[in-house]
mmCIF file of C-alpha atoms in Angstrom:
data_model
loop_
_atom_site.group_PDB
_atom_site.id
_atom_site.type_symbol
_atom_site.label_atom_id
_atom_site.label_comp_id
_atom_site.label_asym_id
_atom_site.label_seq_id
_atom_site.Cartn_x
_atom_site.Cartn_y
_atom_site.Cartn_z
ATOM 1 C CA MET A 317 -4.060 -3.342 -3.177
ATOM 2 C CA LYS A 318 -2.851 -1.684 -6.371
ATOM 3 C CA TYR A 319 -3.437 -2.984 -9.888
ATOM 4 C CA SER A 320 -1.617 -2.188 -13.091
ATOM 5 C CA ILE A 321 -3.119 -3.452 -16.336
ATOM 6 C CA SER A 322 -1.417 -3.270 -19.715
ATOM 7 C CA TYR A 323 -2.035 -4.606 -23.179
ATOM 8 C CA ASN A 324 1.399 -4.627 -24.830
ATOM 9 C CA ASN A 325 0.787 -7.070 -27.682
ATOM 10 C CA PRO A 326 -2.916 -6.958 -28.641
ATOM 11 C CA GLN A 327 -2.381 -9.400 -31.509
ATOM 12 C CA ASN A 328 -1.494 -12.084 -28.917
ATOM 13 C CA HIS A 329 -4.729 -11.465 -26.945
ATOM 14 C CA PHE A 330 -2.913 -11.334 -23.575
ATOM 15 C CA ILE A 331 -3.598 -8.718 -20.896
ATOM 16 C CA ASP A 332 -0.718 -8.201 -18.440
ATOM 17 C CA PHE A 333 -1.579 -7.699 -14.771
ATOM 18 C CA LYS A 334 0.613 -6.507 -11.914
ATOM 19 C CA VAL A 335 -0.753 -6.443 -8.382
ATOM 20 C CA SER A 336 0.913 -4.980 -5.271
ATOM 21 C CA ILE A 337 -0.511 -6.024 -1.912
ATOM 22 C CA ASN A 338 0.364 -4.676 1.529
ATOM 23 C CA VAL A 339 0.896 -7.773 3.689
ATOM 24 C CA GLU A 340 2.215 -6.325 6.948
ATOM 25 C CA ASP A 341 1.048 -8.371 9.954
ATOM 26 C CA LYS A 342 -0.007 -11.307 7.744
ATOM 27 C CA THR A 343 1.673 -14.694 7.677
ATOM 28 C CA ASN A 344 0.079 -15.657 4.363
ATOM 29 C CA ILE A 345 -2.492 -14.544 1.824
ATOM 30 C CA LYS A 346 -4.767 -16.441 -0.517
ATOM 31 C CA LEU A 347 -5.680 -15.109 -3.938
ATOM 32 C CA GLN A 348 -8.661 -16.557 -5.735
ATOM 33 C CA LEU A 349 -10.376 -15.923 -9.039
ATOM 34 C CA PRO A 350 -14.159 -15.987 -9.236
ATOM 35 C CA SER A 351 -15.848 -19.164 -10.384
ATOM 36 C CA TRP A 352 -19.089 -17.718 -11.711
ATOM 37 C CA ARG A 353 -19.288 -15.975 -15.089
ATOM 38 C CA PRO A 354 -20.621 -12.429 -14.692
ATOM 39 C CA GLY A 355 -24.184 -12.035 -15.946
ATOM 40 C CA ARG A 356 -24.676 -15.769 -16.444
ATOM 41 C CA TYR A 357 -25.702 -18.674 -14.283
ATOM 42 C CA GLU A 358 -22.753 -20.884 -15.161
ATOM 43 C CA LEU A 359 -19.319 -21.692 -13.829
ATOM 44 C CA GLY A 360 -16.215 -20.619 -15.698
ATOM 45 C CA ASN A 361 -12.626 -21.799 -15.428
ATOM 46 C CA PHE A 362 -10.870 -18.422 -15.675
ATOM 47 C CA ALA A 363 -7.613 -19.742 -14.184
ATOM 48 C CA LYS A 364 -6.959 -21.804 -17.320
ATOM 49 C CA ASN A 365 -6.247 -18.515 -19.118
ATOM 50 C CA ILE A 366 -3.481 -17.408 -16.724
ATOM 51 C CA LYS A 367 0.104 -17.636 -17.912
ATOM 52 C CA ASP A 368 3.411 -16.750 -16.200
ATOM 53 C CA PHE A 369 2.025 -16.322 -12.654
ATOM 54 C CA LYS A 370 4.916 -14.968 -10.556
ATOM 55 C CA VAL A 371 5.261 -13.629 -7.024
ATOM 56 C CA PHE A 372 7.970 -11.218 -5.857
ATOM 57 C CA ASP A 373 8.811 -9.972 -2.370
ATOM 58 C CA ASP A 374 9.306 -6.303 -1.456
ATOM 59 C CA GLN A 375 12.950 -6.574 -2.623
ATOM 60 C CA HIS A 376 11.757 -7.801 -6.062
ATOM 61 C CA ILE A 377 13.091 -11.314 -5.436
ATOM 62 C CA LEU A 378 11.098 -14.179 -6.920
ATOM 63 C CA MET A 379 9.130 -16.063 -4.242
ATOM 64 C CA PRO A 380 7.580 -19.530 -4.113
ATOM 65 C CA PHE A 381 3.812 -19.967 -3.949
ATOM 66 C CA GLU A 382 1.433 -22.890 -3.815
ATOM 67 C CA LYS A 383 -1.527 -23.432 -6.092
ATOM 68 C CA LEU A 384 -4.143 -25.036 -3.836
ATOM 69 C CA THR A 385 -6.909 -25.494 -6.400
ATOM 70 C CA LYS A 386 -7.436 -24.586 -10.043
ATOM 71 C CA ASP A 387 -8.207 -20.975 -9.061
ATOM 72 C CA LEU A 388 -6.664 -20.464 -5.571
ATOM 73 C CA TRP A 389 -3.051 -19.517 -4.747
ATOM 74 C CA LEU A 390 -1.375 -19.449 -1.313
ATOM 75 C CA ILE A 391 1.528 -17.062 -0.730
ATOM 76 C CA GLU A 392 3.595 -17.095 2.476
ATOM 77 C CA THR A 393 4.138 -13.472 3.520
ATOM 78 C CA ASP A 394 5.638 -13.677 7.005
ATOM 79 C CA LYS A 395 7.982 -10.712 7.743
ATOM 80 C CA LEU A 396 7.199 -8.956 4.459
ATOM 81 C CA LYS A 397 5.670 -5.543 3.919
ATOM 82 C CA GLU A 398 4.489 -6.056 0.363
ATOM 83 C CA VAL A 399 4.198 -8.728 -2.293
ATOM 84 C CA ASN A 400 3.980 -8.140 -6.015
ATOM 85 C CA ILE A 401 2.232 -10.533 -8.347
ATOM 86 C CA SER A 402 2.416 -10.539 -12.119
ATOM 87 C CA TYR A 403 0.651 -12.683 -14.692
ATOM 88 C CA SER A 404 -0.770 -12.607 -18.196
ATOM 89 C CA TYR A 405 -4.382 -13.418 -18.969
ATOM 90 C CA TYR A 406 -5.529 -14.782 -22.343
ATOM 91 C CA ALA A 407 -8.569 -12.696 -23.234
ATOM 92 C CA ALA A 408 -9.676 -13.841 -26.684
ATOM 93 C CA GLU A 409 -12.824 -15.621 -25.498
#
């Protein structure tokens, strides 16, 4: 798994993430954000801050995905070598 993090427009308070995942020999993957706030004993809804969640195949073609819960995504990866995910995260909290 490879991450790329950028902060192109700091005045907008969005951090841009790109994630590349090797998915050979997998029929699907699930991506999930944590529920617990680090250093606190309380739940957080971090997924509410995600904007423009997109999935691309290894040919950079936009792929469908399914959001199973507020913080869990299912991506079908059969016959792919890699998937690339991009999203922006609002980080002004």
